[in-house]
Amino acid sequence: GQQLNQSPQSMFIQEGEDVSMNCTSSSIFNTWLWYKQDPGEGPVLLIALYKAGELTSNGRLTAQFGITRKDSFLNISASIPSDVGIYFCAGQLYYKYIFGTGTRLKVLA
Amino acid sequence: DGGITQSPKYLFRKEGQNVTLSCEQNLNHDAMYWYRQDPGQGLRLIYYSQIVNDFQKGDIAEGYSVSREKKESFPLTVTSAQKNPTAFYLCASRHEWVEDSPLHFGNGTRLTVT
């Protein structure tokens, strides 16, 4: 099945550093979603983006819906240890969602 | 509090047995989905339902079956025909007829078949 290209696959950062990850696709989407998933748990919605060019923040998280509608990025500022987990993107077109393979984030105190 | 409840959290079965995973939501969502998650892969759609008494196959429906008799419930049966059933299964839901309604997930069921 179709998947989104999400990068990086994993990253180790120091506490306090900023983090950036992105997703790209060959398809156009109506909506981009960003989730965080802890081990053994379900994904939790972080940010939803509904319009091309939209820039939305949720606390230390900022995400943007690419102007071409084929990409999106997520930034985390001033990372803290509890930011550890897997972040993944999802593009939506009507009923269908396509998911990235995730970025595994590890924060070193 | 509103949410999506999946049960059980862990499920163990012998090969050849059918098993049913429960998914209940009290968010008044119309659409419900089942996804399978395997290490290193994105979520893959098994089945989805936009309305009661109707459901559609997703990308990997073979060996699975569902029912949607109530708006709140969307159980998934993993049959003995599923060749590699061990995985983490996620149920999700959203408002189908509301614009800009994102997908929300339950906490998952880890199924191990030996």
PDB file of C-alpha atoms in Angstrom:
ATOM      1  CA  GLY A   1       0.000   0.000   0.000  1.00  0.00           C
ATOM      2  CA  GLN A   2       0.937   3.637  -0.370  1.00  0.00           C
ATOM      3  CA  GLN A   3       3.038   5.253   2.363  1.00  0.00           C
ATOM      4  CA  LEU A   4       4.394   8.694   2.972  1.00  0.00           C
ATOM      5  CA  ASN A   5       8.111   9.473   3.000  1.00  0.00           C
ATOM      6  CA  GLN A   6       8.896  10.614   6.515  1.00  0.00           C
ATOM      7  CA  SER A   7      12.321  11.787   7.642  1.00  0.00           C
ATOM      8  CA  PRO A   8      14.403  11.400   9.588  1.00  0.00           C
ATOM      9  CA  GLN A   9      13.671   7.830  10.659  1.00  0.00           C
ATOM     10  CA  SER A  10      15.198   8.448  14.060  1.00  0.00           C
ATOM     11  CA  MET A  11      17.035  11.138  15.924  1.00  0.00           C
ATOM     12  CA  PHE A  12      18.868  11.574  19.181  1.00  0.00           C
ATOM     13  CA  ILE A  13      18.903  15.081  20.552  1.00  0.00           C
ATOM     14  CA  GLN A  14      19.927  16.871  23.708  1.00  0.00           C
ATOM     15  CA  GLU A  15      17.289  18.261  26.021  1.00  0.00           C
ATOM     16  CA  GLY A  16      16.551  21.842  25.089  1.00  0.00           C
ATOM     17  CA  GLU A  17      17.304  21.432  21.392  1.00  0.00           C
ATOM     18  CA  ASP A  18      14.793  22.078  18.643  1.00  0.00           C
ATOM     19  CA  VAL A  19      13.587  19.189  16.451  1.00  0.00           C
ATOM     20  CA  SER A  20      12.331  19.194  12.888  1.00  0.00           C
ATOM     21  CA  MET A  21      10.792  16.372  10.875  1.00  0.00           C
ATOM     22  CA  ASN A  22       8.884  16.250   7.610  1.00  0.00           C
ATOM     23  CA  CYS A  23       6.689  14.179   5.362  1.00  0.00           C
ATOM     24  CA  THR A  24       6.481  14.223   1.598  1.00  0.00           C
ATOM     25  CA  SER A  25       4.169  12.546  -0.857  1.00  0.00           C
ATOM     26  CA  SER A  26       3.574  12.260  -4.565  1.00  0.00           C
ATOM     27  CA  SER A  27      -0.155  12.705  -3.858  1.00  0.00           C
ATOM     28  CA  ILE A  28      -2.137  15.771  -2.910  1.00  0.00           C
ATOM     29  CA  PHE A  29      -3.997  15.731   0.393  1.00  0.00           C
ATOM     30  CA  ASN A  30      -6.884  17.735   1.842  1.00  0.00           C
ATOM     31  CA  THR A  31      -5.631  17.399   5.397  1.00  0.00           C
ATOM     32  CA  TRP A  32      -2.341  16.699   7.143  1.00  0.00           C
ATOM     33  CA  LEU A  33      -2.296  15.242  10.649  1.00  0.00           C
ATOM     34  CA  TRP A  34       0.563  14.745  13.103  1.00  0.00           C
ATOM     35  CA  TYR A  35       0.466  12.123  15.856  1.00  0.00           C
ATOM     36  CA  LYS A  36       2.697  10.984  18.716  1.00  0.00           C
ATOM     37  CA  GLN A  37       2.742   7.365  19.782  1.00  0.00           C
ATOM     38  CA  ASP A  38       4.273   5.966  22.959  1.00  0.00           C
ATOM     39  CA  PRO A  39       5.311   2.296  23.074  1.00  0.00           C
ATOM     40  CA  GLY A  40       2.330  -0.018  23.338  1.00  0.00           C
ATOM     41  CA  GLU A  41      -0.166   2.829  23.148  1.00  0.00           C
ATOM     42  CA  GLY A  42      -2.390   4.310  20.478  1.00  0.00           C
ATOM     43  CA  PRO A  43      -1.399   7.430  18.539  1.00  0.00           C
ATOM     44  CA  VAL A  44      -2.434  10.748  20.024  1.00  0.00           C
ATOM     45  CA  LEU A  45      -3.343  13.610  17.722  1.00  0.00           C
ATOM     46  CA  LEU A  46      -0.982  16.572  18.072  1.00  0.00           C
ATOM     47  CA  ILE A  47      -1.902  18.934  15.262  1.00  0.00           C
ATOM     48  CA  ALA A  48      -4.378  18.930  12.371  1.00  0.00           C
ATOM     49  CA  LEU A  49      -3.844  21.083   9.276  1.00  0.00           C
ATOM     50  CA  TYR A  50      -6.657  21.792   6.831  1.00  0.00           C
ATOM     51  CA  LYS A  51      -5.455  24.425   4.359  1.00  0.00           C
ATOM     52  CA  ALA A  52      -2.428  24.675   2.111  1.00  0.00           C
ATOM     53  CA  GLY A  53       0.103  27.042   3.654  1.00  0.00           C
ATOM     54  CA  GLU A  54      -1.487  26.812   7.096  1.00  0.00           C
ATOM     55  CA  LEU A  55       0.904  27.143  10.040  1.00  0.00           C
ATOM     56  CA  THR A  56      -0.476  25.895  13.364  1.00  0.00           C
ATOM     57  CA  SER A  57       1.014  25.712  16.843  1.00  0.00           C
ATOM     58  CA  ASN A  58       0.191  23.591  19.870  1.00  0.00           C
ATOM     59  CA  GLY A  59       2.404  24.630  22.751  1.00  0.00           C
ATOM     60  CA  ARG A  60       6.000  23.879  21.761  1.00  0.00           C
ATOM     61  CA  LEU A  61       4.857  22.161  18.563  1.00  0.00           C
ATOM     62  CA  THR A  62       4.471  23.912  15.244  1.00  0.00           C
ATOM     63  CA  ALA A  63       3.367  22.277  11.997  1.00  0.00           C
ATOM     64  CA  GLN A  64       2.815  23.522   8.467  1.00  0.00           C
ATOM     65  CA  PHE A  65       0.734  22.284   5.541  1.00  0.00           C
ATOM     66  CA  GLY A  66       2.907  22.616   2.439  1.00  0.00           C
ATOM     67  CA  ILE A  67       1.747  24.997  -0.256  1.00  0.00           C
ATOM     68  CA  THR A  68       1.811  22.227  -2.865  1.00  0.00           C
ATOM     69  CA  ARG A  69      -0.397  20.082  -0.554  1.00  0.00           C
ATOM     70  CA  LYS A  70       2.156  17.286  -0.932  1.00  0.00           C
ATOM     71  CA  ASP A  71       4.215  17.862   2.189  1.00  0.00           C
ATOM     72  CA  SER A  72       4.164  18.909   5.813  1.00  0.00           C
ATOM     73  CA  PHE A  73       6.653  19.496   8.586  1.00  0.00           C
ATOM     74  CA  LEU A  74       6.571  19.376  12.373  1.00  0.00           C
ATOM     75  CA  ASN A  75       8.871  21.330  14.657  1.00  0.00           C
ATOM     76  CA  ILE A  76       9.321  20.797  18.383  1.00  0.00           C
ATOM     77  CA  SER A  77      11.038  23.603  20.238  1.00  0.00           C
ATOM     78  CA  ALA A  78      13.085  23.261  23.425  1.00  0.00           C
ATOM     79  CA  SER A  79      12.689  19.497  23.671  1.00  0.00           C
ATOM     80  CA  ILE A  80      12.167  17.821  27.040  1.00  0.00           C
ATOM     81  CA  PRO A  81      12.575  14.159  28.058  1.00  0.00           C
ATOM     82  CA  SER A  82       8.847  13.425  27.785  1.00  0.00           C
ATOM     83  CA  ASP A  83       8.968  14.285  24.074  1.00  0.00           C
ATOM     84  CA  VAL A  84      10.471  10.848  23.500  1.00  0.00           C
ATOM     85  CA  GLY A  85       8.332   8.635  21.298  1.00  0.00           C
ATOM     86  CA  ILE A  86       7.415   8.020  17.696  1.00  0.00           C
ATOM     87  CA  TYR A  87       5.951  10.857  15.675  1.00  0.00           C
ATOM     88  CA  PHE A  88       4.141  10.163  12.477  1.00  0.00           C
ATOM     89  CA  CYS A  89       2.275  12.076   9.864  1.00  0.00           C
ATOM     90  CA  ALA A  90      -0.878  11.236   8.001  1.00  0.00           C
ATOM     91  CA  GLY A  91      -2.313  12.671   4.821  1.00  0.00           C
ATOM     92  CA  GLN A  92      -6.036  12.531   4.262  1.00  0.00           C
ATOM     93  CA  LEU A  93      -7.987  12.514   1.027  1.00  0.00           C
ATOM     94  CA  TYR A  94     -11.723  11.946   1.581  1.00  0.00           C
ATOM     95  CA  TYR A  95     -12.148   8.744   3.651  1.00  0.00           C
ATOM     96  CA  LYS A  96      -8.607   7.524   3.072  1.00  0.00           C
ATOM     97  CA  TYR A  97      -5.581   8.181   5.277  1.00  0.00           C
ATOM     98  CA  ILE A  98      -1.994   7.476   4.275  1.00  0.00           C
ATOM     99  CA  PHE A  99       0.546   7.241   7.080  1.00  0.00           C
ATOM    100  CA  GLY A 100       4.260   7.869   7.362  1.00  0.00           C
ATOM    101  CA  THR A 101       6.525   5.236   8.880  1.00  0.00           C
ATOM    102  CA  GLY A 102       7.379   7.474  11.809  1.00  0.00           C
ATOM    103  CA  THR A 103      10.274   9.402  13.304  1.00  0.00           C
ATOM    104  CA  ARG A 104      11.635   7.893  16.509  1.00  0.00           C
ATOM    105  CA  LEU A 105      12.753  10.660  18.819  1.00  0.00           C
ATOM    106  CA  LYS A 106      15.070  10.122  21.752  1.00  0.00           C
ATOM    107  CA  VAL A 107      15.919  12.992  24.061  1.00  0.00           C
ATOM    108  CA  LEU A 108      19.094  12.888  26.124  1.00  0.00           C
ATOM    109  CA  ALA A 109      18.860  14.708  29.417  1.00  0.00           C
TER     110      ALA A 109
ATOM    111  CA  ASP B   1     -14.894  11.434  29.206  1.00  0.00           C
ATOM    112  CA  GLY B   2     -15.364  10.640  25.525  1.00  0.00           C
ATOM    113  CA  GLY B   3     -13.017   8.248  23.847  1.00  0.00           C
ATOM    114  CA  ILE B   4     -12.331   5.070  21.955  1.00  0.00           C
ATOM    115  CA  THR B   5     -11.966   1.905  24.021  1.00  0.00           C
ATOM    116  CA  GLN B   6     -10.248  -1.160  22.681  1.00  0.00           C
ATOM    117  CA  SER B   7     -10.240  -4.427  24.559  1.00  0.00           C
ATOM    118  CA  PRO B   8      -8.460  -6.475  25.543  1.00  0.00           C
ATOM    119  CA  LYS B   9      -5.066  -4.756  25.665  1.00  0.00           C
ATOM    120  CA  TYR B  10      -3.233  -8.055  25.086  1.00  0.00           C
ATOM    121  CA  LEU B  11      -4.613 -11.164  23.413  1.00  0.00           C
ATOM    122  CA  PHE B  12      -2.991 -14.541  22.944  1.00  0.00           C
ATOM    123  CA  ARG B  13      -4.383 -17.244  20.668  1.00  0.00           C
ATOM    124  CA  LYS B  14      -3.362 -20.505  19.180  1.00  0.00           C
ATOM    125  CA  GLU B  15      -2.977 -20.761  15.439  1.00  0.00           C
ATOM    126  CA  GLY B  16      -6.190 -21.834  13.747  1.00  0.00           C
ATOM    127  CA  GLN B  17      -8.517 -20.048  16.172  1.00  0.00           C
ATOM    128  CA  ASN B  18     -10.649 -17.071  15.293  1.00  0.00           C
ATOM    129  CA  VAL B  19     -10.443 -14.111  17.652  1.00  0.00           C
ATOM    130  CA  THR B  20     -12.523 -10.953  17.985  1.00  0.00           C
ATOM    131  CA  LEU B  21     -11.141  -7.573  18.999  1.00  0.00           C
ATOM    132  CA  SER B  22     -13.523  -5.062  20.520  1.00  0.00           C
ATOM    133  CA  CYS B  23     -13.753  -1.356  19.689  1.00  0.00           C
ATOM    134  CA  GLU B  24     -16.293   0.964  21.310  1.00  0.00           C
ATOM    135  CA  GLN B  25     -16.529   4.744  21.000  1.00  0.00           C
ATOM    136  CA  ASN B  26     -18.710   7.292  22.788  1.00  0.00           C
ATOM    137  CA  LEU B  27     -17.717  10.247  20.645  1.00  0.00           C
ATOM    138  CA  ASN B  28     -20.823   9.971  18.445  1.00  0.00           C
ATOM    139  CA  HIS B  29     -18.526   9.435  15.471  1.00  0.00           C
ATOM    140  CA  ASP B  30     -20.039   8.091  12.287  1.00  0.00           C
ATOM    141  CA  ALA B  31     -16.967   6.559  10.713  1.00  0.00           C
ATOM    142  CA  MET B  32     -14.846   3.846  12.288  1.00  0.00           C
ATOM    143  CA  TYR B  33     -11.639   2.240  11.055  1.00  0.00           C
ATOM    144  CA  TRP B  34      -9.383  -0.717  11.790  1.00  0.00           C
ATOM    145  CA  TYR B  35      -5.654  -0.496  11.150  1.00  0.00           C
ATOM    146  CA  ARG B  36      -2.832  -2.928  11.547  1.00  0.00           C
ATOM    147  CA  GLN B  37       0.587  -1.723  12.736  1.00  0.00           C
ATOM    148  CA  ASP B  38       3.775  -3.705  12.184  1.00  0.00           C
ATOM    149  CA  PRO B  39       7.299  -2.597  13.151  1.00  0.00           C
ATOM    150  CA  GLY B  40       8.866  -0.235  10.631  1.00  0.00           C
ATOM    151  CA  GLN B  41       5.699   0.142   8.604  1.00  0.00           C
ATOM    152  CA  GLY B  42       3.022   2.756   8.410  1.00  0.00           C
ATOM    153  CA  LEU B  43      -0.493   1.920   9.496  1.00  0.00           C
ATOM    154  CA  ARG B  44      -2.371  -0.230   7.005  1.00  0.00           C
ATOM    155  CA  LEU B  45      -6.141  -0.099   6.620  1.00  0.00           C
ATOM    156  CA  ILE B  46      -8.048  -3.331   7.188  1.00  0.00           C
ATOM    157  CA  TYR B  47     -11.697  -2.196   7.090  1.00  0.00           C
ATOM    158  CA  TYR B  48     -13.649   0.990   7.495  1.00  0.00           C
ATOM    159  CA  SER B  49     -17.286   1.867   8.060  1.00  0.00           C
ATOM    160  CA  GLN B  50     -18.895   5.216   7.334  1.00  0.00           C
ATOM    161  CA  ILE B  51     -22.339   4.320   8.622  1.00  0.00           C
ATOM    162  CA  VAL B  52     -24.145   1.618  10.565  1.00  0.00           C
ATOM    163  CA  ASN B  53     -24.712  -1.645   8.683  1.00  0.00           C
ATOM    164  CA  ASP B  54     -22.199  -0.713   6.007  1.00  0.00           C
ATOM    165  CA  PHE B  55     -18.451  -1.308   5.765  1.00  0.00           C
ATOM    166  CA  GLN B  56     -15.768  -1.436   3.101  1.00  0.00           C
ATOM    167  CA  LYS B  57     -12.581  -3.438   2.652  1.00  0.00           C
ATOM    168  CA  GLY B  58      -9.319  -1.656   3.073  1.00  0.00           C
ATOM    169  CA  ASP B  59      -5.911  -2.515   1.665  1.00  0.00           C
ATOM    170  CA  ILE B  60      -5.346  -5.707   3.677  1.00  0.00           C
ATOM    171  CA  ALA B  61      -8.833  -7.128   4.383  1.00  0.00           C
ATOM    172  CA  GLU B  62      -8.037 -10.752   3.570  1.00  0.00           C
ATOM    173  CA  GLY B  63      -8.405 -12.963   6.634  1.00  0.00           C
ATOM    174  CA  TYR B  64     -10.390 -10.356   8.581  1.00  0.00           C
ATOM    175  CA  SER B  65     -14.085  -9.649   9.045  1.00  0.00           C
ATOM    176  CA  VAL B  66     -16.072  -6.869  10.716  1.00  0.00           C
ATOM    177  CA  SER B  67     -19.608  -5.900  11.626  1.00  0.00           C
ATOM    178  CA  ARG B  68     -21.251  -2.537  12.336  1.00  0.00           C
ATOM    179  CA  GLU B  69     -24.575  -3.219  14.005  1.00  0.00           C
ATOM    180  CA  LYS B  70     -24.370  -0.183  16.288  1.00  0.00           C
ATOM    181  CA  LYS B  71     -22.889   3.250  15.751  1.00  0.00           C
ATOM    182  CA  GLU B  72     -20.729   2.888  18.843  1.00  0.00           C
ATOM    183  CA  SER B  73     -19.222  -0.506  18.066  1.00  0.00           C
ATOM    184  CA  PHE B  74     -17.000  -1.919  15.318  1.00  0.00           C
ATOM    185  CA  PRO B  75     -15.582  -5.333  16.289  1.00  0.00           C
ATOM    186  CA  LEU B  76     -12.853  -6.959  14.216  1.00  0.00           C
ATOM    187  CA  THR B  77     -12.548 -10.736  13.837  1.00  0.00           C
ATOM    188  CA  VAL B  78      -9.170 -12.135  12.903  1.00  0.00           C
ATOM    189  CA  THR B  79      -9.866 -15.454  11.252  1.00  0.00           C
ATOM    190  CA  SER B  80      -7.682 -18.503  10.840  1.00  0.00           C
ATOM    191  CA  ALA B  81      -7.317 -17.514   7.184  1.00  0.00           C
ATOM    192  CA  GLN B  82      -5.090 -14.563   8.130  1.00  0.00           C
ATOM    193  CA  LYS B  83      -1.577 -15.813   7.402  1.00  0.00           C
ATOM    194  CA  ASN B  84       0.346 -13.563   9.755  1.00  0.00           C
ATOM    195  CA  PRO B  85      -2.047 -12.275  12.429  1.00  0.00           C
ATOM    196  CA  THR B  86       0.458 -11.303  15.127  1.00  0.00           C
ATOM    197  CA  ALA B  87       0.429  -7.497  15.175  1.00  0.00           C
ATOM    198  CA  PHE B  88      -0.741  -4.373  16.978  1.00  0.00           C
ATOM    199  CA  TYR B  89      -4.302  -3.495  15.982  1.00  0.00           C
ATOM    200  CA  LEU B  90      -5.652   0.031  16.186  1.00  0.00           C
ATOM    201  CA  CYS B  91      -9.239   1.196  15.996  1.00  0.00           C
ATOM    202  CA  ALA B  92      -9.994   4.782  15.004  1.00  0.00           C
ATOM    203  CA  SER B  93     -13.006   6.989  14.432  1.00  0.00           C
ATOM    204  CA  ARG B  94     -14.074  10.390  13.164  1.00  0.00           C
ATOM    205  CA  HIS B  95     -17.143  12.432  12.254  1.00  0.00           C
ATOM    206  CA  GLU B  96     -17.898  11.508   8.664  1.00  0.00           C
ATOM    207  CA  TRP B  97     -20.202  14.413   7.799  1.00  0.00           C
ATOM    208  CA  VAL B  98     -18.395  17.161   9.674  1.00  0.00           C
ATOM    209  CA  GLU B  99     -15.779  19.109   7.773  1.00  0.00           C
ATOM    210  CA  ASP B 100     -12.301  19.150   9.273  1.00  0.00           C
ATOM    211  CA  SER B 101     -12.883  16.227  11.615  1.00  0.00           C
ATOM    212  CA  PRO B 102      -9.577  14.495  12.380  1.00  0.00           C
ATOM    213  CA  LEU B 103      -9.050  10.798  13.014  1.00  0.00           C
ATOM    214  CA  HIS B 104      -8.723   9.702  16.635  1.00  0.00           C
ATOM    215  CA  PHE B 105      -7.316   6.380  17.805  1.00  0.00           C
ATOM    216  CA  GLY B 106      -7.940   3.914  20.593  1.00  0.00           C
ATOM    217  CA  ASN B 107      -5.105   2.487  22.679  1.00  0.00           C
ATOM    218  CA  GLY B 108      -4.696  -0.642  20.633  1.00  0.00           C
ATOM    219  CA  THR B 109      -4.792  -4.410  21.081  1.00  0.00           C
ATOM    220  CA  ARG B 110      -1.639  -6.461  20.753  1.00  0.00           C
ATOM    221  CA  LEU B 111      -2.497  -9.853  19.318  1.00  0.00           C
ATOM    222  CA  THR B 112      -0.023 -12.716  19.528  1.00  0.00           C
ATOM    223  CA  VAL B 113      -0.775 -15.941  17.721  1.00  0.00           C
ATOM    224  CA  THR B 114       1.422 -18.977  18.344  1.00  0.00           C
TER     225      THR B 114
END
